[in-house]
Amino acid sequence: MNIYDIACLAGVSTATVSRVLNHSGRVSEASRKKVEEVIAREGYIPNAFAHNLNTKKSRTIGIICPVISDPNHAYPVAELSKLLRANGFEILLISTVSNDDSKRPYFVSLINRQVDAAILIGCNCSRQEQEDFVYAAKHVPVFVLNGKVEGPNIYCTLCDEKSAAEQVVKKFTEAGYQRVLYLYDSETYSGEMKLAGYKEGMRKYSQAEPLVVQVQDELSSFYKTLDTVRDMIGQVEFDAILTADDSLAIGAVKALGEAGRRDVPAVGFNNTILSRCATPELSSVDNRMKQQCALTVQTLLSVLQGEKAPACVTLDAQLIERGPLQKQLERKQSEKNGVL
Amino acid sequence: MNIYDIACLAGVSTATVSRVLNHSGRVSEASRKKVEEVIAREGYIPNAFAHNLNTKKSRTIGIICPVISDPNHAYPVAELSKLLRANGFEILLISTVSNDDSKRPYFVSLINRQVDAAILIGCNCSRQEQEDFVYAAKHVPVFVLNGKVEGPNIYCTLCDEKSAAEQVVKKFTEAGYQRVLYLYDSETYSGEMKLAGYKEGMRKYSQAEPLVVQVQDELSSFYKTLDTVRDMIGQVEFDAILTADDSLAIGAVKALGEAGRRDVPAVGFNNTILSRCATPELSSVDNRMKQQCALTVQTLLSVLQGEKAPACVTLDAQLIERGPLQKQLERKQSEKNGVL
DNA sequence: TTGAAAGCGCTACCAG
DNA sequence: CTGGTAGCGCTTTCAA
């Protein structure tokens, strides 16, 4: 069943059917009624390929997302999906296997499929990645969520996680915690920013040296962190913990709990559901993913309409305080004052 | 840059370029080399639409998934994505807003986009849904993951969650727990099976009446469960909990913990990362999603190759015991024996 | 082994 | 307001 059949059955030309289908051009009420009736009766569904081949638009957005089973990635995909679909776009999803395989073949797939734009959930900072983005941007506008890449036709939305990390360290040190341990897993742009913020914070506010440990696991860094922190307790001195992601913080808090070290405050990142599920609840830095998604889609729509758009927008992050954090800080504070 | 340009630059016809591109037909080594060189040099990427328009195949699979931000849904999407991509398929993802909106428009989108097959992550049991599936299956083979719908060109893979739920109830009652509370949120096929299994288990093994509460929340049922169970403690008598999903169980365990009711065992479903993150760790029924995905893809490949495939495959579920469950059961058991 | 040419289903321009 | 028709970029006969 194609447009010829419909035209035939409705007693009009394919041009008229096309006009009805696309609400383009003027069609008499009579013709429209007739055509619509035939379409409904026959259950005709037009072929998007043929349409796209003509219009050179696919109304499809490619999303490249590292391992979508990670809730940190699934959330923005859900959000983007909702927003894009509301604007008439479909989504071609590429869930990459790891965070650092070359993006080139993924971009090629998307270009081959004629997506109108590509959105990336995060990015790493490699030279290779940068090149791949620039390459892709020659074919199609590229939007980066929670990551930064510079180049023509590349647009970024991110969150000032660097300052946020720095502020958490400041908060810790002001209460009297000096040896803040930083745990992270993957080496994304966002990850680098947090790490930089942590280091900056330590440099500015702490008398101790930065103490950084990378925990990485095929499965989920949660397990690895649990083991790592278990091993560290008693071996390495630290009195507060900041992690690049909630799942790490939860592993750490679990290990601390086992060892009876409830005095050690921990702050995670991304404010995921995990931080609420944990016992005790976890404080976490919210990277405002929802707003990032909204901004990205807004920018995307502008760009597709040929309007100018800012190459980079940065939002503020926000520390969400939960569980024992406040009490821990107060206690430490009063200890410190008592000692003085 | 299209196939004509390449043909021109390589000094051959478009037919030859096409043959090289698709590794179809015989091409002389010389022509092939020449064409490949030009393609590489020019960075030519063929237009999939034009290709698909001819072949009537898109090598694209549509996945309809209720709210992909839910880790229970994101996981199979990640898994399917990996497997399908390895077989040369791209993924058109539709993340629906809720679990029970009509699938019809989503199917239409997919058919319009000419997907080679549609995969659904779960399904509900409504009459409407059934009809939508049958409708879609007239255009394209439909595969249901963790759900069951019958009809021509519809293939299901699922897990015997009903028996699993029944077995958990049996386990509880054998240890001496009679008043098993069942908590669930969404009304999916899978959900109905678990509920049926729970009821069957209560009927067979318990002297108490079934005690079922539905907790449903826009956001995450975790919060709602937390509140619900908080309210129930002291009001309603129950001595063990089974929930349709880990997140519910975690909410329940949290509420129990607050009330000092550490004697009440809880078992969740789906064996998600949440069950490990919880403190204490949670026992959970594994629905073997990974295997379900593998089976689905296998079936899909068979069907696309025109082979016969079973309309429904069912796997066994498996209870993963963690945390205090074993101890709780033993204690109860010995209490019971003591009383006798 | 190769190329000419007829489509695939739809759009959009142009003439009426 | 309508219809004829030339493409969109690629595949696939069919002859050479």
XYZ file of C-alpha atoms (C1' of nucleotides) in Angstrom:
712
model
C 0.000 0.000 0.000
C 1.608 3.232 -1.142
C 0.685 6.741 -2.075
C -0.387 5.660 -5.563
C -2.909 3.256 -4.173
C -4.328 5.902 -1.924
C -4.443 8.445 -4.751
C -6.194 5.927 -6.926
C -8.766 4.930 -4.330
C -9.469 8.549 -3.483
C -9.692 9.554 -7.128
C -6.999 12.215 -6.843
C -3.333 12.534 -7.741
C -0.393 11.552 -5.544
C 0.427 15.216 -5.228
C -2.870 15.836 -3.496
C -2.422 12.892 -1.180
C 1.010 14.170 -0.327
C -0.419 17.590 0.463
C -2.976 16.084 2.779
C -0.373 13.929 4.442
C 1.928 16.830 5.103
C -0.638 19.532 5.665
C 1.217 21.436 2.989
C -0.319 23.511 0.250
C -4.004 24.191 -0.268
C -6.406 21.315 -0.666
C -10.166 21.588 -1.041
C -12.208 20.388 1.861
C -13.781 17.735 -0.353
C -10.480 16.263 -1.514
C -9.038 16.313 1.981
C -12.052 14.500 3.430
C -11.927 11.895 0.735
C -8.224 11.278 1.077
C -8.335 11.154 4.844
C -11.171 8.726 4.730
C -9.330 6.380 2.391
C -6.159 6.617 4.481
C -8.052 5.776 7.643
C -10.007 2.985 6.002
C -6.925 1.359 4.511
C -4.757 1.925 7.570
C -2.148 3.431 5.312
C 1.180 4.339 6.925
C 3.486 6.370 4.700
C 7.057 5.301 4.111
C 9.355 7.635 5.982
C 12.349 6.712 3.845
C 10.814 7.958 0.668
C 9.735 11.086 2.461
C 13.127 11.689 3.965
C 14.888 11.010 0.726
C 13.079 13.970 -0.725
C 13.099 16.342 2.164
C 16.616 15.477 3.327
C 15.346 15.619 6.834
C 14.753 12.565 8.957
C 13.208 14.052 12.078
C 15.420 11.612 13.885
C 18.009 12.497 16.479
C 20.915 10.221 17.204
C 21.880 9.783 20.829
C 25.228 8.293 21.682
C 25.279 7.169 25.241
C 27.896 5.186 27.115
C 26.311 2.027 28.547
C 22.690 2.974 29.019
C 22.259 0.487 31.855
C 23.990 3.102 33.998
C 21.161 5.146 35.557
C 23.273 8.277 35.174
C 22.970 7.825 31.457
C 19.506 6.362 31.280
C 17.993 9.354 32.987
C 19.013 11.958 30.406
C 18.030 9.589 27.619
C 14.554 9.304 29.114
C 14.343 13.031 29.505
C 15.641 13.825 26.028
C 13.404 11.189 24.590
C 10.349 12.765 26.137
C 11.251 16.258 24.986
C 12.263 15.255 21.491
C 9.254 13.082 20.897
C 7.044 15.968 21.981
C 8.658 17.898 19.162
C 8.081 15.177 16.609
C 11.494 13.544 16.613
C 12.356 9.905 16.885
C 15.501 8.648 18.529
C 18.210 6.493 17.139
C 20.005 5.216 20.189
C 23.554 4.015 20.324
C 24.560 2.629 23.675
C 28.315 2.283 23.541
C 30.050 -0.586 25.245
C 32.565 1.411 27.209
C 33.148 5.065 27.750
C 36.356 5.274 25.832
C 35.977 3.393 22.602
C 36.322 5.567 19.539
C 33.140 7.418 18.675
C 33.972 7.521 14.991
C 32.041 4.433 13.877
C 29.054 5.528 15.918
C 29.025 8.888 14.238
C 29.318 7.221 10.863
C 26.276 5.085 11.646
C 24.291 8.140 12.571
C 25.341 10.094 9.513
C 24.554 7.130 7.344
C 21.095 7.102 8.894
C 20.762 10.797 8.131
C 19.979 11.956 11.644
C 19.173 15.642 11.934
C 21.464 15.987 14.920
C 23.596 13.955 17.288
C 23.452 14.249 21.058
C 26.180 12.835 23.241
C 25.720 11.949 26.858
C 29.007 13.101 28.298
C 32.371 12.898 26.635
C 35.924 12.063 27.490
C 38.783 14.416 26.856
C 40.957 12.486 24.477
C 42.441 14.027 21.380
C 40.779 11.261 19.367
C 37.374 12.119 20.760
C 37.842 15.778 19.931
C 38.664 14.862 16.333
C 35.683 12.563 16.033
C 33.376 15.316 17.202
C 34.771 17.821 14.744
C 34.476 15.251 11.983
C 30.863 14.498 12.818
C 30.009 18.168 13.155
C 30.864 18.619 9.486
C 27.859 16.510 8.635
C 25.404 17.225 11.374
C 25.098 19.497 14.409
C 26.491 17.880 17.531
C 25.220 18.500 21.048
C 27.107 17.476 24.132
C 25.363 16.961 27.428
C 27.434 17.364 30.534
C 30.644 17.619 28.580
C 32.661 20.110 26.636
C 34.102 19.951 23.168
C 34.888 22.972 21.073
C 34.420 23.351 17.379
C 32.076 24.665 14.715
C 28.607 23.165 14.843
C 29.222 21.721 18.312
C 27.068 22.841 21.227
C 27.608 21.994 24.868
C 25.494 22.110 27.970
C 27.103 21.464 31.281
C 27.074 22.017 34.959
C 29.744 23.659 37.043
C 30.764 20.509 38.842
C 34.236 21.832 39.382
C 33.070 24.620 41.668
C 30.664 22.242 43.319
C 33.446 19.806 44.200
C 35.568 22.661 45.431
C 32.747 23.906 47.625
C 32.216 20.509 49.177
C 35.886 20.355 50.099
C 35.602 23.839 51.533
C 32.620 22.786 53.591
C 34.506 19.784 54.921
C 37.608 21.755 55.830
C 35.654 24.521 57.486
C 34.125 21.966 59.787
C 37.574 20.651 60.559
C 38.007 17.760 58.138
C 41.373 18.018 56.436
C 42.058 14.657 54.880
C 39.352 14.450 52.290
C 39.524 11.301 50.200
C 38.369 11.554 46.597
C 37.119 8.473 44.755
C 36.288 8.348 41.085
C 35.857 5.828 38.336
C 35.621 6.882 34.721
C 37.690 9.506 32.995
C 35.092 11.716 31.425
C 35.150 15.447 30.971
C 32.773 15.729 33.870
C 35.067 13.486 35.888
C 38.062 15.656 35.158
C 36.178 18.730 36.260
C 35.183 17.214 39.563
C 38.699 16.020 40.176
C 40.076 19.448 39.323
C 37.574 21.047 41.680
C 38.539 18.667 44.440
C 42.232 19.393 43.953
C 41.621 23.099 43.817
C 39.610 22.877 46.996
C 42.328 20.904 48.754
C 44.969 23.368 47.621
C 42.995 26.348 48.799
C 41.424 25.109 51.993
C 43.134 22.032 53.340
C 46.460 21.572 55.036
C 46.590 17.974 53.868
C 47.675 16.635 50.515
C 45.042 15.526 48.024
C 44.192 11.859 48.381
C 42.779 10.433 45.192
C 41.888 6.857 44.351
C 40.492 5.544 41.108
C 38.136 2.619 41.399
C 36.987 1.101 38.186
C 35.025 -1.987 37.480
C 33.519 -3.585 34.456
C 30.293 -4.189 36.264
C 29.543 -1.388 38.647
C 32.052 0.677 40.541
C 29.953 0.148 43.606
C 31.460 -3.250 44.334
C 34.980 -2.115 43.714
C 34.565 0.892 45.963
C 33.212 -1.250 48.742
C 36.326 -3.426 48.596
C 38.701 -0.536 48.132
C 37.429 1.454 51.074
C 37.319 -1.658 53.246
C 40.997 -2.147 52.522
C 41.858 1.480 53.042
C 40.305 1.787 56.466
C 43.087 1.531 58.990
C 45.723 1.649 56.242
C 45.259 5.143 54.973
C 44.272 8.175 56.953
C 41.252 10.090 55.776
C 38.412 11.768 57.602
C 35.903 12.652 54.910
C 34.976 11.320 51.494
C 33.905 12.890 48.243
C 33.100 10.674 45.287
C 32.448 11.261 41.603
C 29.211 9.329 41.757
C 26.596 8.222 44.245
C 27.227 4.546 43.675
C 30.825 4.999 44.794
C 29.765 6.951 47.839
C 27.329 4.242 48.788
C 30.017 1.610 48.545
C 32.233 3.795 50.706
C 29.545 4.455 53.307
C 28.781 0.753 53.476
C 32.423 -0.012 54.167
C 32.591 2.750 56.764
C 29.439 1.440 58.402
C 30.894 -2.057 58.684
C 33.953 -0.613 60.381
C 31.858 1.497 62.711
C 33.277 4.692 61.273
C 30.053 6.665 61.274
C 31.934 9.866 61.954
C 33.262 10.053 58.401
C 31.006 12.197 56.219
C 30.555 11.235 52.589
C 29.185 13.206 49.684
C 28.326 11.696 46.330
C 27.591 13.192 42.949
C 24.606 13.200 40.590
C 21.850 13.007 43.171
C 20.482 9.731 41.900
C 17.768 7.598 43.424
C 20.585 5.574 44.998
C 21.322 8.408 47.382
C 17.804 8.100 48.788
C 17.791 4.323 48.856
C 20.979 4.190 50.860
C 20.875 3.723 54.604
C 21.668 6.222 55.954
C 20.687 8.558 53.165
C 23.459 10.147 51.220
C 24.225 13.775 50.508
C 24.900 14.377 46.866
C 25.709 17.095 44.390
C 22.916 17.517 41.886
C 24.237 18.132 38.395
C 20.827 19.338 37.243
C 20.502 16.856 34.475
C 16.883 17.656 33.821
C 17.653 21.286 33.134
C 20.638 20.305 31.048
C 18.364 18.167 28.914
C 15.828 20.933 28.530
C 18.525 23.386 27.519
C 20.046 20.956 25.073
C 16.746 20.353 23.339
C 16.025 24.046 23.256
C 19.388 24.735 21.665
C 18.894 21.872 19.260
C 15.566 23.201 18.085
C 17.052 26.633 17.548
C 19.952 25.279 15.576
C 17.726 23.121 13.378
C 15.669 26.199 12.629
C 18.818 27.926 11.505
C 18.948 30.272 14.442
C 22.109 31.219 16.253
C 22.735 29.428 19.521
C 25.381 29.683 22.222
C 28.178 27.142 21.858
C 28.266 26.459 25.573
C 25.872 26.922 28.460
C 26.856 26.198 32.040
C 24.480 25.664 34.929
C 25.232 25.777 38.615
C 25.366 22.568 40.569
C 23.704 22.210 43.922
C 24.586 20.220 47.013
C 21.641 18.288 48.352
C 22.178 17.615 52.026
C 20.684 14.493 53.474
C 21.186 11.928 56.160
C 23.815 12.446 58.818
C 25.936 15.063 57.001
C 24.780 18.101 58.915
C 25.209 16.404 62.296
C 28.604 15.043 61.384
C 29.808 18.480 60.414
C 28.444 20.079 63.557
C 30.010 17.484 65.786
C 33.366 17.869 64.130
C 33.054 21.603 64.344
C 32.387 21.520 68.072
C 35.233 19.037 68.589
C 37.534 21.419 66.821
C 36.347 24.335 68.913
C 36.687 22.273 72.052
C 40.302 21.506 71.238
C 41.179 25.096 70.584
C 28.546 13.673 -2.152
C 26.585 10.745 -3.549
C 27.116 7.561 -5.437
C 27.291 9.420 -8.746
C 30.183 11.543 -7.554
C 32.044 8.484 -6.401
C 31.346 6.647 -9.652
C 32.544 9.652 -11.598
C 35.738 10.085 -9.600
C 36.510 6.393 -9.812
C 35.748 6.258 -13.498
C 33.118 3.552 -13.147
C 29.346 3.371 -13.079
C 27.113 3.732 -10.065
C 26.275 0.059 -10.381
C 29.876 -0.862 -9.759
C 30.147 1.463 -6.789
C 27.005 -0.070 -5.391
C 28.475 -3.530 -5.801
C 31.602 -2.536 -3.968
C 29.578 -0.899 -1.208
C 27.442 -3.944 -0.655
C 29.976 -6.624 -1.430
C 27.426 -7.912 -3.905
C 28.088 -9.220 -7.382
C 31.462 -9.673 -9.031
C 33.792 -6.712 -9.324
C 37.304 -6.794 -10.718
C 40.073 -6.256 -8.232
C 41.121 -3.135 -10.097
C 37.699 -1.514 -9.972
C 37.235 -2.424 -6.352
C 40.567 -0.923 -5.336
C 39.846 2.233 -7.251
C 36.384 2.674 -5.810
C 37.482 1.933 -2.270
C 40.271 4.404 -2.561
C 37.954 7.169 -3.751
C 35.432 6.381 -1.033
C 38.106 6.526 1.641
C 39.666 9.678 0.244
C 36.366 11.509 -0.018
C 35.036 10.191 3.277
C 31.887 9.202 1.503
C 29.046 7.894 3.674
C 26.169 6.337 1.730
C 22.605 7.404 2.339
C 20.786 4.658 4.179
C 17.371 5.959 3.128
C 17.993 5.487 -0.527
C 19.400 2.073 0.187
C 16.473 1.068 2.351
C 13.957 2.410 -0.113
C 15.245 -0.149 -2.571
C 15.869 -3.076 -0.335
C 12.820 -2.576 1.860
C 14.954 -3.442 4.830
C 16.176 -0.913 7.325
C 18.440 -2.981 9.528
C 16.835 -1.045 12.331
C 14.978 -2.531 15.264
C 12.412 -0.510 17.155
C 12.413 -0.867 20.913
C 9.419 0.326 22.879
C 10.305 0.698 26.498
C 8.298 2.179 29.332
C 10.296 5.018 30.942
C 13.858 4.083 30.282
C 15.078 5.949 33.349
C 13.868 2.920 35.288
C 16.926 0.677 35.638
C 14.710 -2.370 35.175
C 14.087 -1.170 31.663
C 17.438 0.386 30.915
C 19.247 -2.848 31.534
C 17.554 -4.892 28.818
C 17.855 -1.981 26.420
C 21.602 -1.909 27.018
C 21.804 -5.623 26.567
C 19.649 -5.723 23.441
C 21.518 -2.788 22.050
C 24.827 -4.584 22.417
C 23.567 -7.774 20.834
C 21.722 -6.103 17.984
C 24.551 -3.779 17.105
C 26.875 -6.753 16.984
C 24.542 -8.106 14.322
C 24.533 -4.899 12.335
C 21.276 -3.406 13.529
C 20.612 0.089 14.753
C 18.032 0.887 17.364
C 15.108 3.213 17.191
C 14.189 3.780 20.792
C 10.815 4.833 22.052
C 10.723 5.486 25.765
C 7.067 5.750 26.656
C 5.897 8.140 29.311
C 3.917 5.706 31.383
C 3.395 1.997 31.302
C -0.194 2.099 30.245
C -0.601 4.625 27.487
C -1.761 3.123 24.235
C 1.050 1.585 22.227
C -0.716 2.218 18.940
C 0.958 5.510 18.032
C 4.342 4.121 18.978
C 3.859 1.174 16.681
C 2.762 3.495 13.913
C 5.957 5.500 14.327
C 8.025 2.383 14.057
C 6.191 1.077 11.034
C 6.463 4.452 9.405
C 10.200 4.252 9.997
C 10.217 0.793 8.425
C 11.856 -1.039 11.303
C 12.606 -4.674 10.607
C 11.145 -5.691 13.945
C 9.742 -4.253 17.143
C 10.822 -5.324 20.606
C 8.775 -4.470 23.659
C 10.159 -4.333 27.144
C 7.311 -5.845 29.090
C 3.647 -5.395 28.414
C 0.440 -4.863 30.288
C -2.541 -7.103 29.942
C -5.210 -4.790 28.631
C -7.443 -5.700 25.762
C -6.292 -2.530 24.022
C -2.666 -3.564 24.297
C -3.429 -6.971 22.879
C -5.097 -5.373 19.875
C -2.225 -2.969 19.305
C 0.223 -5.845 19.256
C -1.811 -7.814 16.779
C -2.166 -4.727 14.626
C 1.570 -4.065 14.650
C 2.379 -7.688 13.993
C 0.589 -7.413 10.665
C 3.341 -5.086 9.516
C 6.400 -6.281 11.337
C 7.405 -9.117 13.663
C 6.891 -8.235 17.304
C 9.000 -9.523 20.175
C 7.976 -9.208 23.774
C 10.505 -9.333 26.553
C 9.273 -10.422 29.949
C 5.686 -10.363 28.868
C 3.173 -12.465 27.017
C 0.911 -11.628 24.129
C -0.465 -14.162 21.721
C -0.957 -13.762 18.034
C 0.592 -14.436 14.653
C 4.023 -12.903 14.199
C 4.355 -12.223 17.930
C 7.140 -13.873 19.915
C 7.561 -13.803 23.682
C 10.384 -14.499 26.064
C 9.674 -14.573 29.727
C 10.606 -15.867 33.104
C 8.502 -17.961 35.408
C 8.048 -15.279 38.011
C 4.784 -16.767 39.128
C 6.419 -19.910 40.445
C 9.215 -17.846 41.898
C 6.793 -15.709 43.906
C 4.974 -18.806 45.037
C 8.223 -20.389 46.162
C 9.202 -17.360 48.190
C 5.884 -17.489 50.004
C 6.432 -21.176 50.605
C 9.850 -20.488 52.026
C 8.427 -17.853 54.351
C 5.608 -20.035 55.583
C 7.841 -23.019 56.111
C 9.962 -20.944 58.436
C 6.838 -19.913 60.291
C 5.889 -16.608 58.694
C 2.203 -16.611 57.874
C 1.237 -13.023 57.231
C 3.225 -12.238 54.137
C 2.616 -8.742 52.831
C 2.831 -8.248 49.084
C 3.653 -4.831 47.645
C 3.549 -3.952 43.985
C 3.349 -0.920 41.784
C 2.648 -1.233 38.076
C 0.163 -3.513 36.429
C 2.216 -5.292 33.849
C 1.948 -8.846 32.668
C 4.974 -9.645 34.768
C 3.318 -7.914 37.713
C 0.174 -9.983 37.330
C 2.197 -13.162 37.273
C 4.029 -12.307 40.469
C 0.803 -11.342 42.165
C -0.830 -14.566 41.006
C 2.138 -16.537 42.299
C 1.959 -14.783 45.635
C -1.763 -15.478 45.953
C -1.300 -19.071 44.938
C 1.457 -19.438 47.503
C -0.715 -17.934 50.232
C -3.589 -20.177 49.318
C -1.460 -23.281 49.360
C 0.885 -22.667 52.244
C -0.360 -19.966 54.558
C -3.144 -19.942 57.094
C -3.473 -16.194 56.734
C -5.338 -14.249 54.110
C -3.373 -12.594 51.295
C -2.373 -9.055 52.159
C -1.766 -6.983 49.056
C -1.029 -3.282 48.764
C -0.456 -1.331 45.606
C 1.960 1.553 45.889
C 2.320 3.682 42.865
C 4.122 6.904 42.343
C 4.874 9.139 39.420
C 8.465 9.451 40.473
C 9.713 6.256 41.979
C 7.692 3.787 43.957
C 10.509 3.735 46.453
C 9.295 6.876 48.207
C 5.711 5.792 48.253
C 6.603 2.423 49.679
C 8.646 4.004 52.405
C 5.652 6.082 53.476
C 3.164 3.288 53.042
C 5.077 0.790 55.114
C 5.809 3.414 57.776
C 2.066 3.934 58.095
C 1.278 0.245 58.086
C 3.625 -0.701 60.870
C 1.551 -1.051 64.011
C -1.672 -0.685 62.049
C -1.618 -3.841 60.031
C -0.238 -7.174 61.049
C 2.359 -8.735 58.776
C 5.527 -10.659 59.481
C 7.251 -10.913 56.117
C 7.341 -8.901 52.910
C 7.536 -9.769 49.260
C 7.625 -6.983 46.698
C 7.322 -6.815 42.935
C 10.543 -4.867 42.660
C 13.728 -4.204 44.594
C 13.046 -0.524 44.944
C 9.843 -1.264 46.804
C 11.575 -3.762 49.044
C 14.236 -1.225 49.875
C 11.638 1.333 50.842
C 9.974 -1.291 52.996
C 13.201 -2.401 54.662
C 14.066 1.219 55.379
C 10.741 1.747 57.092
C 11.152 -1.495 59.042
C 14.636 -0.455 60.091
C 13.370 2.886 61.415
C 10.796 1.043 63.475
C 13.358 -1.433 64.762
C 11.546 -4.326 63.101
C 14.632 -6.164 61.931
C 12.889 -9.469 62.393
C 10.727 -8.998 59.299
C 12.321 -10.589 56.244
C 11.897 -8.930 52.867
C 12.446 -10.232 49.386
C 12.485 -8.071 46.297
C 12.321 -8.840 42.617
C 14.623 -8.304 39.633
C 17.949 -8.555 41.435
C 19.024 -5.039 40.542
C 22.066 -3.180 41.747
C 19.786 -1.597 44.341
C 19.594 -4.871 46.208
C 23.350 -4.768 46.717
C 23.482 -1.076 47.555
C 20.897 -1.434 50.277
C 21.946 -1.713 53.889
C 21.464 -4.449 54.868
C 21.660 -6.162 51.514
C 18.445 -7.401 50.030
C 17.445 -10.828 48.812
C 15.875 -10.709 45.404
C 14.415 -12.895 42.707
C 16.482 -12.744 39.553
C 14.334 -12.699 36.438
C 17.312 -13.559 34.238
C 16.994 -10.566 32.040
C 20.317 -11.107 30.348
C 19.301 -14.538 29.155
C 15.917 -13.229 28.131
C 17.630 -10.640 25.967
C 19.918 -13.189 24.396
C 16.989 -15.457 23.610
C 14.960 -12.614 22.181
C 17.728 -11.582 19.830
C 18.302 -15.152 18.804
C 14.635 -15.593 18.004
C 14.576 -12.289 16.186
C 17.469 -13.248 13.955
C 15.804 -16.534 13.117
C 12.527 -14.870 12.260
C 14.195 -12.263 10.072
C 15.892 -15.056 8.200
C 12.523 -16.586 7.569
C 13.049 -19.489 9.909
C 10.441 -20.880 12.227
C 10.727 -19.818 15.840
C 8.848 -20.702 19.036
C 6.123 -18.236 19.926
C 6.989 -18.318 23.599
C 10.017 -19.299 25.639
C 9.971 -19.352 29.431
C 13.014 -19.353 31.687
C 13.205 -20.230 35.345
C 13.650 -17.483 37.914
C 16.106 -17.768 40.745
C 16.048 -16.441 44.299
C 19.297 -14.742 45.225
C 19.693 -14.833 48.982
C 21.591 -12.018 50.604
C 21.814 -10.046 53.791
C 19.931 -11.171 56.868
C 17.365 -13.425 55.152
C 18.884 -16.759 56.081
C 19.343 -15.743 59.709
C 15.852 -14.329 59.972
C 14.362 -17.533 58.669
C 16.434 -19.695 60.989
C 15.532 -17.623 64.009
C 11.867 -17.777 63.211
C 12.105 -21.478 62.606
C 13.676 -22.118 65.987
C 11.131 -19.837 67.663
C 8.394 -21.872 66.097
C 9.961 -25.113 67.231
C 10.451 -23.711 70.712
C 6.779 -22.874 70.998
C 5.614 -26.274 69.901
C 32.934 -7.770 -15.341
C 30.458 -3.731 -16.537
C 26.985 0.078 -17.424
C 22.333 1.865 -18.816
C 18.217 2.523 -17.052
C 14.018 1.417 -14.589
C 12.322 1.768 -10.419
C 11.779 2.127 -4.658
C 7.655 5.767 -2.483
C 7.342 10.248 -1.897
C 7.805 15.503 -2.596
C 7.622 19.742 -4.900
C 7.723 22.483 -8.805
C 5.222 24.111 -12.588
C 1.487 24.548 -15.614
C -3.217 24.699 -15.993
C -6.959 23.897 -6.155
C -5.085 20.133 -8.934
C -2.203 16.840 -11.613
C 1.890 15.701 -14.347
C 6.435 14.799 -13.674
C 11.220 15.216 -12.528
C 13.905 13.981 -9.209
C 15.882 12.327 -3.977
C 20.317 8.366 -3.845
C 20.642 3.863 -4.365
C 19.808 -1.116 -6.136
C 19.141 -4.352 -9.527
C 17.946 -6.333 -13.586
C 19.342 -6.925 -18.375
C 22.439 -6.642 -22.227
C 26.580 -6.044 -23.755
